[in-house]
PDB file of C-alpha atoms in Angstrom:
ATOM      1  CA  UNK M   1     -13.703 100.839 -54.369  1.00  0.00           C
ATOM      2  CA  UNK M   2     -10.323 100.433 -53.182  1.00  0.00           C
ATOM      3  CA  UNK M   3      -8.075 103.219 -53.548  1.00  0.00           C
ATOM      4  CA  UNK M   4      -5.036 101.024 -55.708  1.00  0.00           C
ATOM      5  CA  UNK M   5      -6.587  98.412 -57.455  1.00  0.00           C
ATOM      6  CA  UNK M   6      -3.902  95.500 -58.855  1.00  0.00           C
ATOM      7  CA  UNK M   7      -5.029  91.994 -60.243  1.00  0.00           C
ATOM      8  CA  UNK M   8      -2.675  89.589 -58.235  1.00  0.00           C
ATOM      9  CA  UNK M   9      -1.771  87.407 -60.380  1.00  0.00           C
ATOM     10  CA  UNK M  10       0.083  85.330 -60.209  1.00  0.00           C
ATOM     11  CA  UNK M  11       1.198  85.513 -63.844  1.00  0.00           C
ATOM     12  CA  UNK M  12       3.449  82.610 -64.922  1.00  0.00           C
ATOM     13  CA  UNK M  13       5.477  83.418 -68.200  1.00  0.00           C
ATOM     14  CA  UNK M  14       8.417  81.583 -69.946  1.00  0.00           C
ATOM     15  CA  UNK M  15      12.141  83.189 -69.537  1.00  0.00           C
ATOM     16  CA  UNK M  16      12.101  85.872 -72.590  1.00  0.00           C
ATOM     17  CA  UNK M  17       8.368  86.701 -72.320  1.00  0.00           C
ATOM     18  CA  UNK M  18       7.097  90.326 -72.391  1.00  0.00           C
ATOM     19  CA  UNK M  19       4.570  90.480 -69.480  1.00  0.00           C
ATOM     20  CA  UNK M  20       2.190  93.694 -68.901  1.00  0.00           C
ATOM     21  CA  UNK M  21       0.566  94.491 -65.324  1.00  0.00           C
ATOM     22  CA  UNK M  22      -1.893  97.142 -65.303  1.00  0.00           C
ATOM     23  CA  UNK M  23      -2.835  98.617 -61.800  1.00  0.00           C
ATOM     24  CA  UNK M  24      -6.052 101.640 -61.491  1.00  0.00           C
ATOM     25  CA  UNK M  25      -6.568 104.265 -58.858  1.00  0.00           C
ATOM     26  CA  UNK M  26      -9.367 106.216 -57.725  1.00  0.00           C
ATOM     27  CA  UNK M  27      -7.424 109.369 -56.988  1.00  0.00           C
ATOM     28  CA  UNK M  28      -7.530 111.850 -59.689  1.00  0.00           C
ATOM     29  CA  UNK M  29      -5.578 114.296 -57.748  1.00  0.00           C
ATOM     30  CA  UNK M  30      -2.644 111.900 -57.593  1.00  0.00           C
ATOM     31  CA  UNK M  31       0.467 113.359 -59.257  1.00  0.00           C
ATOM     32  CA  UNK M  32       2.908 110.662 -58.033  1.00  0.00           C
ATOM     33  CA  UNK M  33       3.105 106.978 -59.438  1.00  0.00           C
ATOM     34  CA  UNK M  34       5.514 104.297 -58.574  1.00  0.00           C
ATOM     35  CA  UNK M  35       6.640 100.457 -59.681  1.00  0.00           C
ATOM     36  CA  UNK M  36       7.844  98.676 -56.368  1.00  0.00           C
ATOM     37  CA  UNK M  37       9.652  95.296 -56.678  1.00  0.00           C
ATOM     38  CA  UNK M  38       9.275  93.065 -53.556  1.00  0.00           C
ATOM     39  CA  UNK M  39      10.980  89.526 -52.927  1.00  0.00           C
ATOM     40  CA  UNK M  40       9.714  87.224 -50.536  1.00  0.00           C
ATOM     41  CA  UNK M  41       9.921  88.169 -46.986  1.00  0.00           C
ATOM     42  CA  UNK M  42      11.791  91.267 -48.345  1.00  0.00           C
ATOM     43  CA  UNK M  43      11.142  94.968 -48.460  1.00  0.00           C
ATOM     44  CA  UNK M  44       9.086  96.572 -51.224  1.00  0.00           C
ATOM     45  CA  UNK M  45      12.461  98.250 -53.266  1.00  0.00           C
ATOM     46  CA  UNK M  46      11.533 101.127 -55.662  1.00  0.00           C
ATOM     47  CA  UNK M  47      11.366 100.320 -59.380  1.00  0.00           C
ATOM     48  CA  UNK M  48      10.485 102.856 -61.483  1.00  0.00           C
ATOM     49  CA  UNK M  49       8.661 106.539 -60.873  1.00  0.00           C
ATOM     50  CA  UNK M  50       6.336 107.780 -63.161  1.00  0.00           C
ATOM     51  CA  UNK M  51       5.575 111.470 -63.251  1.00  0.00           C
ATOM     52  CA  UNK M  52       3.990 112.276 -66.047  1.00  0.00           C
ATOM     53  CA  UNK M  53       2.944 110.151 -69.204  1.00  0.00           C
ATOM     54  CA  UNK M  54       5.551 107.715 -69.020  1.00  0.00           C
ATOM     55  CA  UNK M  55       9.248 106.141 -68.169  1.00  0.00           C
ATOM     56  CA  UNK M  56      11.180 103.900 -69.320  1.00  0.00           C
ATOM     57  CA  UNK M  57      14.367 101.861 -67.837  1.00  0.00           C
ATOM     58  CA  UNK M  58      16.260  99.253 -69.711  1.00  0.00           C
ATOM     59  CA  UNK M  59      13.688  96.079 -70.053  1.00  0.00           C
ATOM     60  CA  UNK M  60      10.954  97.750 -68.041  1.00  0.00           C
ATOM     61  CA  UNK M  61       8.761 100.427 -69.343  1.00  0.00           C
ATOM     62  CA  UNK M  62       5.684 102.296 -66.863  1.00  0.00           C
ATOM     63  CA  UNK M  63       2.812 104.124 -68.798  1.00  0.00           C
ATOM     64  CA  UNK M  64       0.342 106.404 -67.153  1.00  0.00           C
ATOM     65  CA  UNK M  65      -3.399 107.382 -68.570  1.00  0.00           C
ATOM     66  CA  UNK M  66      -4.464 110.053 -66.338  1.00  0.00           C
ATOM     67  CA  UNK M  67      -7.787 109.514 -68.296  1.00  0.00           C
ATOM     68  CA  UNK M  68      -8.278 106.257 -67.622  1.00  0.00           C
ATOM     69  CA  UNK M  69      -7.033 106.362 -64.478  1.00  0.00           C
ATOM     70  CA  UNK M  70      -4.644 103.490 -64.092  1.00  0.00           C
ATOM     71  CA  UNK M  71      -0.436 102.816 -64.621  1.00  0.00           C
ATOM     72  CA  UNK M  72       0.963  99.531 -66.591  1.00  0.00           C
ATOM     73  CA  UNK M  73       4.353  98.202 -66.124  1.00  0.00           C
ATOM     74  CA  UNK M  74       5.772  96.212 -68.835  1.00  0.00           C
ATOM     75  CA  UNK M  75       8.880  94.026 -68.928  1.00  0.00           C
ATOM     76  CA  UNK M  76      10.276  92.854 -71.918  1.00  0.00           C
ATOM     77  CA  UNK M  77      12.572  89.911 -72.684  1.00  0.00           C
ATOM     78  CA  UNK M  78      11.696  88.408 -69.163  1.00  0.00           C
ATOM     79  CA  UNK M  79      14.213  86.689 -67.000  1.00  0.00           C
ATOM     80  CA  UNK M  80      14.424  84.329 -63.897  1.00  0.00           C
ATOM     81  CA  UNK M  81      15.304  86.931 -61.642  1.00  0.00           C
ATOM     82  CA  UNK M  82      12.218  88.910 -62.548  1.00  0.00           C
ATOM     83  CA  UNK M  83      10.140  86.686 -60.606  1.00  0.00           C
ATOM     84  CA  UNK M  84       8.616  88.728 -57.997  1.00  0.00           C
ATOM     85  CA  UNK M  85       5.718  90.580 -56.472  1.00  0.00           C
ATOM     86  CA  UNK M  86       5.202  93.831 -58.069  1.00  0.00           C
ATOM     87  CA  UNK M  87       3.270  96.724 -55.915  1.00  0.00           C
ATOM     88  CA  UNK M  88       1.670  99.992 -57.516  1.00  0.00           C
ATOM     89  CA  UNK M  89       1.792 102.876 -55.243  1.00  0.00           C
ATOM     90  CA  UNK M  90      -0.268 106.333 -55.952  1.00  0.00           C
ATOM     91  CA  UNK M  91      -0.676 109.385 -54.319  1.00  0.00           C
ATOM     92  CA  UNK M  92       1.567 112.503 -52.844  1.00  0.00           C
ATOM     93  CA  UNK M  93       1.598 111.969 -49.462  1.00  0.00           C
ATOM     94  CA  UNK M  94       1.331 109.224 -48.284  1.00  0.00           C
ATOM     95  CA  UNK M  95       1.481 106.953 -51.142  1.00  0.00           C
ATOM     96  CA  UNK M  96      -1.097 104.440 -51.131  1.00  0.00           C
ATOM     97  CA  UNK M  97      -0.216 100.711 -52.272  1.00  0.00           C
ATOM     98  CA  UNK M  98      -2.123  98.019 -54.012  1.00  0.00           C
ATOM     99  CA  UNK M  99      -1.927  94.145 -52.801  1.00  0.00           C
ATOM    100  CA  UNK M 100       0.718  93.662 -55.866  1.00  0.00           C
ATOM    101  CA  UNK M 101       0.964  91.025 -58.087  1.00  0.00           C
ATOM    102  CA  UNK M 102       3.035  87.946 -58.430  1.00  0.00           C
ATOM    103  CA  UNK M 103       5.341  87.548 -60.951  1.00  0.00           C
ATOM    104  CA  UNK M 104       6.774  84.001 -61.878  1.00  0.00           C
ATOM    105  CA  UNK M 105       9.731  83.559 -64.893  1.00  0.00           C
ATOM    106  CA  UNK M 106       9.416  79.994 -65.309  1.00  0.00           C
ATOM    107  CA  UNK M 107      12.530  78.882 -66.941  1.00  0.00           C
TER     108      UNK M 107
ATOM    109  CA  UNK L   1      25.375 101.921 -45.580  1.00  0.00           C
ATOM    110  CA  UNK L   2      22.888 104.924 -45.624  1.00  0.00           C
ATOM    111  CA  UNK L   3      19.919 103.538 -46.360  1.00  0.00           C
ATOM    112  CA  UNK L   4      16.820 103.108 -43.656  1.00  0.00           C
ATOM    113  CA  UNK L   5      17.848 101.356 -40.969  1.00  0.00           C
ATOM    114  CA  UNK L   6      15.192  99.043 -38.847  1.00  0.00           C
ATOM    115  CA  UNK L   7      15.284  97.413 -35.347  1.00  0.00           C
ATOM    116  CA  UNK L   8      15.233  94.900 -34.335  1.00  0.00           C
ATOM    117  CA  UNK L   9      14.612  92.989 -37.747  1.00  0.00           C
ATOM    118  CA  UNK L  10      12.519  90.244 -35.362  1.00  0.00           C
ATOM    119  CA  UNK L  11      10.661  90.684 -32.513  1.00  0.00           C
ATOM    120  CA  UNK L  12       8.445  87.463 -30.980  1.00  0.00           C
ATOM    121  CA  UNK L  13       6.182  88.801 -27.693  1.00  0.00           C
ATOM    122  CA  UNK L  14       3.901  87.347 -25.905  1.00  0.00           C
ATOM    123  CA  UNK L  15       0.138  88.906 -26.197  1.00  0.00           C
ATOM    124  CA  UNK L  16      -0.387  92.162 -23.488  1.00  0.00           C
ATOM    125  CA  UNK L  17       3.524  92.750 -23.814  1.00  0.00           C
ATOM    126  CA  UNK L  18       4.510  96.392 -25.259  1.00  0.00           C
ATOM    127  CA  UNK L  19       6.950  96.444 -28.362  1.00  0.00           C
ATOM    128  CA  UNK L  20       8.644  99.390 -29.732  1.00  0.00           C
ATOM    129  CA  UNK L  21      10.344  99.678 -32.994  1.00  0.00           C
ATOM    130  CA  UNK L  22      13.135 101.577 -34.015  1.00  0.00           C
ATOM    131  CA  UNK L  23      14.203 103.530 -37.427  1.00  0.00           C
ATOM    132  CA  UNK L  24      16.236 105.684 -38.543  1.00  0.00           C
ATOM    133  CA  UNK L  25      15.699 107.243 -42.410  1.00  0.00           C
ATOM    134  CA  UNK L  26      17.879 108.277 -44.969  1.00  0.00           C
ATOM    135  CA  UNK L  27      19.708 111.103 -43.037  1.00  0.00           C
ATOM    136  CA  UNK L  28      18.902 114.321 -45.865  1.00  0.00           C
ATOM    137  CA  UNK L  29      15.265 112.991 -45.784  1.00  0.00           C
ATOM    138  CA  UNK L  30      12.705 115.283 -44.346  1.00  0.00           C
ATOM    139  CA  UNK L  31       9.554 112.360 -44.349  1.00  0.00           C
ATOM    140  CA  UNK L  32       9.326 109.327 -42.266  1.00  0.00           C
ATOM    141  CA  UNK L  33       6.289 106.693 -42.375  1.00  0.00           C
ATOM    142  CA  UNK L  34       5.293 103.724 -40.626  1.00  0.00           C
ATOM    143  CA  UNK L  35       3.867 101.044 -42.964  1.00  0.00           C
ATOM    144  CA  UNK L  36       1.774  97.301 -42.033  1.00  0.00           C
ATOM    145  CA  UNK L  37       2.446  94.476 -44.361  1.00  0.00           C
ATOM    146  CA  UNK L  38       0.557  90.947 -43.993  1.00  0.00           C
ATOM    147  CA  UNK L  39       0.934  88.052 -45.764  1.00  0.00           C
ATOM    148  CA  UNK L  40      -0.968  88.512 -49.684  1.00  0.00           C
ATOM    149  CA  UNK L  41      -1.477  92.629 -48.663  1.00  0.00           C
ATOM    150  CA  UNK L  42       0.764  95.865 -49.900  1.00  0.00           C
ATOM    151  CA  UNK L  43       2.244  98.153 -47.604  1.00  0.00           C
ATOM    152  CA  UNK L  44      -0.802  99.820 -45.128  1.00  0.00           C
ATOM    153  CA  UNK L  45      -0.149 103.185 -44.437  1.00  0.00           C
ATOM    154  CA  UNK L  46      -0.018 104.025 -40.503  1.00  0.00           C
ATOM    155  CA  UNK L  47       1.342 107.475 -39.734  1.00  0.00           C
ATOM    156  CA  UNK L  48       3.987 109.704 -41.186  1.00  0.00           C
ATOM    157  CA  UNK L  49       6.011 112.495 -39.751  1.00  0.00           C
ATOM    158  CA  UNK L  50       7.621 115.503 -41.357  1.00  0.00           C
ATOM    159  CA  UNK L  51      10.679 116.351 -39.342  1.00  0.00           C
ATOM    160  CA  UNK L  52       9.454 116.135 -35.757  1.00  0.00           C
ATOM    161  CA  UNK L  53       5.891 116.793 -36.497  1.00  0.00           C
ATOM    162  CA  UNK L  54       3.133 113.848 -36.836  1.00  0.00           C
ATOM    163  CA  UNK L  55       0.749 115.134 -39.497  1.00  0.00           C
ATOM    164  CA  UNK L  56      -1.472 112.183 -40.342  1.00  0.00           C
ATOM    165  CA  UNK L  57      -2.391 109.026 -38.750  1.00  0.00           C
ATOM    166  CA  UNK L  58      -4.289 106.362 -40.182  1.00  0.00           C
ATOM    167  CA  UNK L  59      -7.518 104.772 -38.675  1.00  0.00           C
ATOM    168  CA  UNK L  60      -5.730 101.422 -38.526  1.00  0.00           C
ATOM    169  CA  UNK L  61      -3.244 103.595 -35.934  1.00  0.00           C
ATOM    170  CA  UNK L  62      -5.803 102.452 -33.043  1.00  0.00           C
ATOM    171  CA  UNK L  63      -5.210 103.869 -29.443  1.00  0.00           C
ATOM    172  CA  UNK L  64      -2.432 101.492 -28.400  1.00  0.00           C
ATOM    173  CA  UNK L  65      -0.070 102.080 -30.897  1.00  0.00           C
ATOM    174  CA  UNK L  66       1.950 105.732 -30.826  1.00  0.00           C
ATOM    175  CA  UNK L  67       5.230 106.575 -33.064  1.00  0.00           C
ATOM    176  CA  UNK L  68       7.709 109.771 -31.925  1.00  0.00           C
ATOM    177  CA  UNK L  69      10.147 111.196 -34.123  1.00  0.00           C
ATOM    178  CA  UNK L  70      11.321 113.717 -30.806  1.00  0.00           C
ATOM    179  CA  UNK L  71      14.680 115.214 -33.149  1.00  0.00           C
ATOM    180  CA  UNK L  72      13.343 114.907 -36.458  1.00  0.00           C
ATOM    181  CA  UNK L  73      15.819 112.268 -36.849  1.00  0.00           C
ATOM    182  CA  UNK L  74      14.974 108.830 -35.766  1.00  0.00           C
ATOM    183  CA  UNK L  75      11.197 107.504 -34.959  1.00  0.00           C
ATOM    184  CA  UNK L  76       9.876 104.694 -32.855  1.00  0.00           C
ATOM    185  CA  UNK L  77       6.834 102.737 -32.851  1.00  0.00           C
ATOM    186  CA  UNK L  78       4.847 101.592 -29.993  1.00  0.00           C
ATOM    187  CA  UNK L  79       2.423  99.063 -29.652  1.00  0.00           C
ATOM    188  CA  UNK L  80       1.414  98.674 -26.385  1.00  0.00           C
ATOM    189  CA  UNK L  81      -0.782  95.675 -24.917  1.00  0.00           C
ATOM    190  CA  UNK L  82      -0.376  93.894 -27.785  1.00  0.00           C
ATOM    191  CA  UNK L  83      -2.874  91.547 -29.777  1.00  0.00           C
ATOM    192  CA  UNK L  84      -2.192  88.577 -31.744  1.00  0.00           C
ATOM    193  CA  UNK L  85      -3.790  90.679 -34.510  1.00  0.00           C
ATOM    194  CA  UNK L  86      -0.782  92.876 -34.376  1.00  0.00           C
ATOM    195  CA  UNK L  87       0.976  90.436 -35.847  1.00  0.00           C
ATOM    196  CA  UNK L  88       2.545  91.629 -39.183  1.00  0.00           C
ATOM    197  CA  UNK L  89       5.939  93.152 -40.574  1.00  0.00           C
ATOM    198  CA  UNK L  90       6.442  96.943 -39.729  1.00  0.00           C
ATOM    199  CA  UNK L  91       7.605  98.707 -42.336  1.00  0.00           C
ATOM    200  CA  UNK L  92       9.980 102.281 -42.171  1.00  0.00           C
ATOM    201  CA  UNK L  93      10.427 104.430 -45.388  1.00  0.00           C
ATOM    202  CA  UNK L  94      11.749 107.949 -45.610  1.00  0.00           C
ATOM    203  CA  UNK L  95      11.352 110.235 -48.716  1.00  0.00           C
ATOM    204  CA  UNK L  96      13.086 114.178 -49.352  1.00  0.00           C
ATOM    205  CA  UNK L  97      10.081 115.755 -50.446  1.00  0.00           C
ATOM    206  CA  UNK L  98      11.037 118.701 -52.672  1.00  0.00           C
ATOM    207  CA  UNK L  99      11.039 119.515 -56.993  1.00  0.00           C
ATOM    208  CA  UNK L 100       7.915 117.624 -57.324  1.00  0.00           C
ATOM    209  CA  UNK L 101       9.629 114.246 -56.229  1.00  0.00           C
ATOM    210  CA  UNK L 102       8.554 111.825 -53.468  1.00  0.00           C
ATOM    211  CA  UNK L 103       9.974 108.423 -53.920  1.00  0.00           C
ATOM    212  CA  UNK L 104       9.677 106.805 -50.853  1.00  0.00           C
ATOM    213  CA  UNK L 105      12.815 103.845 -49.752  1.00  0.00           C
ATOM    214  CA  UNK L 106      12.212 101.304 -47.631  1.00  0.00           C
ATOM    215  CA  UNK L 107      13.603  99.850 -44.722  1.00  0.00           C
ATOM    216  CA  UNK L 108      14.055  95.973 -44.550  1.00  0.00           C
ATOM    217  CA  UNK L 109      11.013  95.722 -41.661  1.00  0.00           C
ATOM    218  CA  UNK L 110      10.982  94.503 -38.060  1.00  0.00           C
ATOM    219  CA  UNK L 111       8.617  91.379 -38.487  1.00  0.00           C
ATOM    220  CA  UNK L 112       6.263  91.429 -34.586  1.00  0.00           C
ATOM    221  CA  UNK L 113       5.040  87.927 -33.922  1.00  0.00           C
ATOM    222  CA  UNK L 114       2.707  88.001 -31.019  1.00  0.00           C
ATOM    223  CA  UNK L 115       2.145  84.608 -29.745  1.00  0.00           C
TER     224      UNK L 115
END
């Protein structure tokens, strides 16, 4: 079992949409969870850390279930500039990435 | 700007040629790690230094690569001999480990084609 498991997608939603991605680890020791945003051909460019049960930022809310083992990232009121890939990272050092998944706001 | 700062941002080489990548971290930040990224893949975790000291390497960190980070300041990555396998974007991210925190930021990548 991979260590950062993400479905990639891609998830196509309408401009306004609320859109959910869940992403599970493997690590229960993991205190550290993070939301990365990349663009095409771009660097991964931190989105949102999530340190214990949840955060939330504007239109984007993260959830952790340490029981469950897994993070969600949800954006409400989705817009055009969303449209990404979106990475889940775990661990303390070094933080360990799942293959994302692809976001598209269709307009 | 002081963000991470990567170079070169390209770098095309012919197969057997050695490489070596350049970056320099946010300047307070005491962690430094080398990342692979290919196409449809996250970030692959190579090796990361605190200050001057390497203390993990990957097993995809094979024999012909090696990264330095002599002052704890800057790092380079080495590939020598390289393969057409080594083809990917090399990615640079620093972090201030400290209070519980470790967001890692990202440099924008030197992106090796070996052809």
């Amino acid at each position: 079992r991979k260590e950062v498991e993400q479905d990639p997608g891609p998830f196509n939603v309408p401009e306004g949409a609320t859109v959910a991605f869940n992403c599970t680890y493997s690590n229960s020791a993991s205190q550290s969870f993070f939301w990365y945003r990349q663009d095409c051909r771009k660097e991964p460019k931190l989105l949102m850390s999530v340190y214990s049960s949840g955060n939330e930022d504007g239109r984007f809310t993260a959830q952790l279930n340490r029981a469950s083992q897994y993070i969600s990232l949800l954006i409400r009121d989705s817009k055009l500039s969303d449209s990404a890939t979106y990475l889940c990272a775990s661990g303390n050092t070094p933080l360990v990435f799942g293959k994302g998944t692809r976001l598209s706001v269709i307009a | 700007d002081t963000g991470v700062s990567q170079n070169p941002r390209h770098k095309i080489t012919k197969r057997g040629q050695n490489v070596t990548f350049r970056c320099d971290p946010i300047s307070e930040h005491n962690r430094l790690y080398w990342y692979r990224q290919t196409l449809g893949q996250g970030p692959e975790f190579l090796t990361y230094f605190q200050n001057e000291a390497q203390l993990e390497k990957s097993r995809l960190l094979s024999d012909r690569f090696s990264a330095e980070r002599p002052k704890g300041s800057f790092s380079t990555l080495e590939i020598q001999r390289t393969e057409q396998g080594d083809s990917a974007m090399y990615l640079c991210a620093s972090s201030l480990i400290g209070e519980g925190r470790a967001e890692a930021f990202f440099g924008q990548g030197t992106r090796l084609t070996v052809v």
